PDB file of C-alpha atoms in Angstrom:
ATOM      1  CA  UNK A   1      93.950  99.781  82.307  1.00 97.00           C
ATOM      2  CA  UNK A   2      94.210 100.908  85.923  1.00 98.00           C
ATOM      3  CA  UNK A   3      97.145 100.688  88.307  1.00 98.00           C
ATOM      4  CA  UNK A   4      96.186  99.392  91.748  1.00 98.00           C
ATOM      5  CA  UNK A   5      98.621  99.942  94.598  1.00 98.00           C
ATOM      6  CA  UNK A   6      98.691  97.917  97.802  1.00 96.00           C
ATOM      7  CA  UNK A   7      99.555 101.207  99.457  1.00 94.00           C
ATOM      8  CA  UNK A   8     100.031 100.338 103.132  1.00 87.00           C
ATOM      9  CA  UNK A   9     103.654 101.371 103.748  1.00 84.00           C
ATOM     10  CA  UNK A  10     104.409 101.302 100.007  1.00 93.00           C
ATOM     11  CA  UNK A  11     107.569 103.299  99.216  1.00 95.00           C
ATOM     12  CA  UNK A  12     106.873 103.711  95.482  1.00 97.00           C
ATOM     13  CA  UNK A  13     103.514 105.489  95.444  1.00 97.00           C
ATOM     14  CA  UNK A  14     104.841 108.781  94.037  1.00 97.00           C
ATOM     15  CA  UNK A  15     106.946 107.017  91.393  1.00 98.00           C
ATOM     16  CA  UNK A  16     103.899 104.980  90.365  1.00 98.00           C
ATOM     17  CA  UNK A  17     101.820 108.146  90.091  1.00 98.00           C
ATOM     18  CA  UNK A  18     104.519 109.860  88.014  1.00 98.00           C
ATOM     19  CA  UNK A  19     104.650 106.983  85.494  1.00 97.00           C
ATOM     20  CA  UNK A  20     100.863 106.741  85.436  1.00 98.00           C
ATOM     21  CA  UNK A  21     100.404 110.477  84.892  1.00 97.00           C
ATOM     22  CA  UNK A  22     102.905 110.437  81.998  1.00 97.00           C
ATOM     23  CA  UNK A  23     100.907 107.628  80.392  1.00 97.00           C
ATOM     24  CA  UNK A  24      97.443 108.930  81.380  1.00 97.00           C
ATOM     25  CA  UNK A  25      96.617 105.814  83.399  1.00 98.00           C
ATOM     26  CA  UNK A  26      94.356 106.043  86.464  1.00 98.00           C
ATOM     27  CA  UNK A  27      95.757 104.930  89.826  1.00 98.00           C
ATOM     28  CA  UNK A  28      93.864 103.567  92.824  1.00 98.00           C
ATOM     29  CA  UNK A  29      95.670 103.520  96.168  1.00 98.00           C
ATOM     30  CA  UNK A  30      94.201 101.062  98.663  1.00 97.00           C
ATOM     31  CA  UNK A  31      95.100 101.352 102.334  1.00 94.00           C
ATOM     32  CA  UNK A  32      93.613 100.442 105.691  1.00 92.00           C
ATOM     33  CA  UNK A  33      92.346 102.805 108.370  1.00 90.00           C
ATOM     34  CA  UNK A  34      95.760 102.782 110.089  1.00 86.00           C
ATOM     35  CA  UNK A  35      97.222 104.803 107.212  1.00 86.00           C
ATOM     36  CA  UNK A  36      96.280 108.242 105.954  1.00 87.00           C
ATOM     37  CA  UNK A  37      97.037 108.839 102.295  1.00 93.00           C
ATOM     38  CA  UNK A  38      96.417 111.942 100.255  1.00 93.00           C
ATOM     39  CA  UNK A  39      96.950 112.310  96.538  1.00 96.00           C
ATOM     40  CA  UNK A  40      96.328 114.945  93.920  1.00 96.00           C
ATOM     41  CA  UNK A  41      96.359 112.296  91.179  1.00 97.00           C
ATOM     42  CA  UNK A  42      95.157 108.958  92.516  1.00 98.00           C
ATOM     43  CA  UNK A  43      91.850 107.787  93.890  1.00 97.00           C
ATOM     44  CA  UNK A  44      92.459 106.847  97.525  1.00 97.00           C
ATOM     45  CA  UNK A  45      90.316 104.033  98.896  1.00 96.00           C
ATOM     46  CA  UNK A  46      90.455 103.371 102.623  1.00 95.00           C
ATOM     47  CA  UNK A  47      89.428  99.878 103.673  1.00 94.00           C
ATOM     48  CA  UNK A  48      88.471  98.913 107.207  1.00 87.00           C
ATOM     49  CA  UNK A  49      91.314  97.477 109.244  1.00 77.00           C
ATOM     50  CA  UNK A  50      91.457  93.723 109.361  1.00 80.00           C
ATOM     51  CA  UNK A  51      93.719  90.900 108.351  1.00 79.00           C
ATOM     52  CA  UNK A  52      94.126  91.008 104.579  1.00 90.00           C
ATOM     53  CA  UNK A  53      91.193  93.427 104.106  1.00 93.00           C
ATOM     54  CA  UNK A  54      93.155  95.653 101.728  1.00 95.00           C
ATOM     55  CA  UNK A  55      94.471  92.623  99.835  1.00 94.00           C
ATOM     56  CA  UNK A  56      90.985  91.231  99.239  1.00 95.00           C
ATOM     57  CA  UNK A  57      89.596  94.650  98.255  1.00 96.00           C
ATOM     58  CA  UNK A  58      92.403  95.111  95.738  1.00 97.00           C
ATOM     59  CA  UNK A  59      91.900  91.671  94.200  1.00 97.00           C
ATOM     60  CA  UNK A  60      88.132  92.228  94.004  1.00 97.00           C
ATOM     61  CA  UNK A  61      88.697  95.465  92.057  1.00 97.00           C
ATOM     62  CA  UNK A  62      91.473  94.518  89.658  1.00 97.00           C
ATOM     63  CA  UNK A  63      90.785  92.853  86.344  1.00 97.00           C
ATOM     64  CA  UNK A  64      92.580  91.475  83.299  1.00 98.00           C
ATOM     65  CA  UNK A  65      95.132  93.927  81.936  1.00 97.00           C
ATOM     66  CA  UNK A  66      95.455  96.033  85.096  1.00 98.00           C
ATOM     67  CA  UNK A  67      98.763  96.567  86.894  1.00 98.00           C
ATOM     68  CA  UNK A  68      99.069  95.721  90.591  1.00 98.00           C
ATOM     69  CA  UNK A  69     101.917  97.149  92.685  1.00 98.00           C
ATOM     70  CA  UNK A  70     102.458  94.924  95.728  1.00 96.00           C
ATOM     71  CA  UNK A  71     105.194  93.320  97.753  1.00 90.00           C
ATOM     72  CA  UNK A  72     102.825  90.544  98.860  1.00 90.00           C
ATOM     73  CA  UNK A  73     103.408  87.302  96.940  1.00 89.00           C
ATOM     74  CA  UNK A  74      99.905  86.068  97.763  1.00 90.00           C
ATOM     75  CA  UNK A  75      98.299  89.196  96.305  1.00 94.00           C
ATOM     76  CA  UNK A  76     100.558  88.864  93.268  1.00 94.00           C
ATOM     77  CA  UNK A  77      99.479  85.234  92.741  1.00 94.00           C
ATOM     78  CA  UNK A  78      95.801  86.180  92.936  1.00 95.00           C
ATOM     79  CA  UNK A  79      96.351  89.105  90.556  1.00 97.00           C
ATOM     80  CA  UNK A  80      98.044  86.802  88.051  1.00 96.00           C
ATOM     81  CA  UNK A  81      95.046  84.492  88.308  1.00 95.00           C
ATOM     82  CA  UNK A  82      92.816  87.374  87.234  1.00 97.00           C
ATOM     83  CA  UNK A  83      95.032  88.244  84.267  1.00 97.00           C
ATOM     84  CA  UNK A  84      96.517  91.352  85.899  1.00 98.00           C
ATOM     85  CA  UNK A  85     100.217  92.256  85.835  1.00 98.00           C
ATOM     86  CA  UNK A  86     101.702  92.453  89.337  1.00 97.00           C
ATOM     87  CA  UNK A  87     105.019  94.187  90.002  1.00 97.00           C
ATOM     88  CA  UNK A  88     107.075  94.284  93.219  1.00 95.00           C
ATOM     89  CA  UNK A  89     108.369  97.574  94.627  1.00 95.00           C
ATOM     90  CA  UNK A  90     111.858  96.349  93.651  1.00 94.00           C
ATOM     91  CA  UNK A  91     110.753  96.387  90.001  1.00 96.00           C
ATOM     92  CA  UNK A  92     110.611  92.597  89.683  1.00 94.00           C
ATOM     93  CA  UNK A  93     107.655  91.415  87.641  1.00 94.00           C
ATOM     94  CA  UNK A  94     105.670  88.562  89.098  1.00 93.00           C
ATOM     95  CA  UNK A  95     104.904  86.027  86.376  1.00 93.00           C
ATOM     96  CA  UNK A  96     103.336  82.615  86.004  1.00 88.00           C
ATOM     97  CA  UNK A  97     106.896  81.339  85.622  1.00 88.00           C
ATOM     98  CA  UNK A  98     108.264  82.691  88.923  1.00 79.00           C
ATOM     99  CA  UNK A  99     105.346  82.978  91.357  1.00 78.00           C
ATOM    100  CA  UNK A 100     105.256  79.340  92.499  1.00 71.00           C
ATOM    101  CA  UNK A 101     108.947  79.420  93.413  1.00 82.00           C
ATOM    102  CA  UNK A 102     108.494  82.685  95.308  1.00 75.00           C
ATOM    103  CA  UNK A 103     105.514  81.320  97.241  1.00 72.00           C
ATOM    104  CA  UNK A 104     107.436  78.133  98.082  1.00 76.00           C
ATOM    105  CA  UNK A 105     110.437  80.105  99.347  1.00 79.00           C
ATOM    106  CA  UNK A 106     108.121  82.217 101.507  1.00 67.00           C
ATOM    107  CA  UNK A 107     106.504  79.083 102.920  1.00 64.00           C
ATOM    108  CA  UNK A 108     109.860  77.444 103.688  1.00 72.00           C
ATOM    109  CA  UNK A 109     111.138  80.586 105.408  1.00 73.00           C
ATOM    110  CA  UNK A 110     107.967  80.784 107.502  1.00 74.00           C
ATOM    111  CA  UNK A 111     108.325  77.127 108.522  1.00 75.00           C
ATOM    112  CA  UNK A 112     111.972  77.669 109.492  1.00 75.00           C
ATOM    113  CA  UNK A 113     111.022  80.661 111.646  1.00 72.00           C
ATOM    114  CA  UNK A 114     108.252  78.649 113.272  1.00 75.00           C
ATOM    115  CA  UNK A 115     110.654  75.835 114.163  1.00 75.00           C
ATOM    116  CA  UNK A 116     113.383  78.085 115.496  1.00 73.00           C
ATOM    117  CA  UNK A 117     113.386  80.438 118.439  1.00 68.00           C
ATOM    118  CA  UNK A 118     113.738  83.284 115.927  1.00 62.00           C
ATOM    119  CA  UNK A 119     110.236  84.428 115.012  1.00 58.00           C
ATOM    120  CA  UNK A 120     111.288  87.840 113.817  1.00 62.00           C
ATOM    121  CA  UNK A 121     113.128  88.751 110.649  1.00 62.00           C
ATOM    122  CA  UNK A 122     115.297  91.770 110.114  1.00 66.00           C
ATOM    123  CA  UNK A 123     113.470  94.478 108.254  1.00 64.00           C
ATOM    124  CA  UNK A 124     114.306  95.394 104.681  1.00 68.00           C
ATOM    125  CA  UNK A 125     117.482  97.330 103.975  1.00 79.00           C
ATOM    126  CA  UNK A 126     117.157 101.080 103.568  1.00 88.00           C
ATOM    127  CA  UNK A 127     115.732 102.035 100.186  1.00 92.00           C
ATOM    128  CA  UNK A 128     118.141 103.834  97.853  1.00 94.00           C
ATOM    129  CA  UNK A 129     117.800 106.142  94.860  1.00 96.00           C
ATOM    130  CA  UNK A 130     119.019 103.228  92.730  1.00 96.00           C
ATOM    131  CA  UNK A 131     116.086 101.127  94.028  1.00 95.00           C
ATOM    132  CA  UNK A 132     113.675 103.894  93.047  1.00 97.00           C
ATOM    133  CA  UNK A 133     115.251 104.272  89.592  1.00 97.00           C
ATOM    134  CA  UNK A 134     115.092 100.486  89.040  1.00 97.00           C
ATOM    135  CA  UNK A 135     111.391 100.411  89.978  1.00 98.00           C
ATOM    136  CA  UNK A 136     110.557 103.403  87.769  1.00 98.00           C
ATOM    137  CA  UNK A 137     112.356 101.901  84.762  1.00 98.00           C
ATOM    138  CA  UNK A 138     110.682  98.524  85.266  1.00 98.00           C
ATOM    139  CA  UNK A 139     107.180  99.998  85.722  1.00 98.00           C
ATOM    140  CA  UNK A 140     107.640 102.192  82.662  1.00 97.00           C
ATOM    141  CA  UNK A 141     108.737  99.147  80.637  1.00 97.00           C
ATOM    142  CA  UNK A 142     105.725  97.167  81.890  1.00 98.00           C
ATOM    143  CA  UNK A 143     103.316  99.965  80.961  1.00 97.00           C
ATOM    144  CA  UNK A 144     104.829 100.308  77.495  1.00 96.00           C
ATOM    145  CA  UNK A 145     104.641  96.535  76.926  1.00 96.00           C
ATOM    146  CA  UNK A 146     100.917  96.602  77.726  1.00 95.00           C
ATOM    147  CA  UNK A 147      99.890  99.614  75.662  1.00 86.00           C
ATOM    148  CA  UNK A 148     101.621  98.503  72.450  1.00 74.00           C
TER     149      UNK A 148
END
């Protein structure tokens, strides 16, 4: 098992590494050339800039049983298709039971933005310590469910 992180602007890299280190699981951080990442624990893979380049590189590397940390529903859907276990930075697990609904909601929201004069969404709310604790607990639970 390996944990792959869609690491461009990912706020849970260090938490992921902490959980992985405790469980002796390798981590691969994938980012594009617009980001500079350094890690004492993880392998850092820099992918050329380009639309979805990091996403495709991550999906090409992951395999059945791996964990994928991503906030991208499309990447999560592709990871599920490969038998991997995607998790959102909020701690929510993407599953075969919830991914279609999430993709549909994303599509509807995109269509609504396209139709309206509002093409820009507000950014995410500021991340809290509670958000970090929720992610860490959820990732730890996911890891334990896979190694048993």
